[in-house]
Amino acid sequence: MSIQMSEVVPLVEATALLVIRDYWKGPKECDPEEVHARLKSLSESSMLTAGEIARVMGYSGSEAGLAEHVTPRGARLLHAVPRVPAVVADRVVERFGNLQRILAATMAELDEVEGVGEARARALKENLRRMREQALLGWSPG
């Protein structure tokens, strides 16, 4: 079975937009498509330097800035949870702020988010638990 480029490109583009939303440090009103366009407009040599990419993403391009620890907001993972609409996933990210807080949230706390409800709270907790286990099982030390 061969995957056509026309099938892969939209998936890569959608994932890139979610990664931008996960790691954007600039103003809250991030327009992922605008940031993506700015990243795509970088020259090949600029793309090879982490400093320039960091600046476009709202971080300092300095050596100290590049050493800064970053935490994903959780958009990419939440958008992968079946039967959770994008707007609901976005509300969860907005409410908790980052992936660690989402993972630590109780079902009752998730249920408080508009559009979640008990069934989606359970689906979120179960899917995130499964994703975490898969990530840990796939991890192997140096």
PDB file of C-alpha atoms in Angstrom, residues 90-98:
ATOM      1  CA  ASP A  90      -8.837  23.490  23.068  1.00  0.00           C
ATOM      2  CA  ARG A  91     -10.948  24.377  26.124  1.00  0.00           C
ATOM      3  CA  VAL A  92      -9.133  21.753  28.203  1.00  0.00           C
ATOM      4  CA  VAL A  93      -5.754  23.148  27.121  1.00  0.00           C
ATOM      5  CA  GLU A  94      -6.915  26.691  27.898  1.00  0.00           C
ATOM      6  CA  ARG A  95      -8.264  25.690  31.323  1.00  0.00           C
ATOM      7  CA  PHE A  96      -5.213  23.748  32.536  1.00  0.00           C
ATOM      8  CA  GLY A  97      -2.415  25.520  30.644  1.00  0.00           C
ATOM      9  CA  ASN A  98      -0.021  22.635  30.101  1.00  0.00           C
TER      10      ASN A  98
END
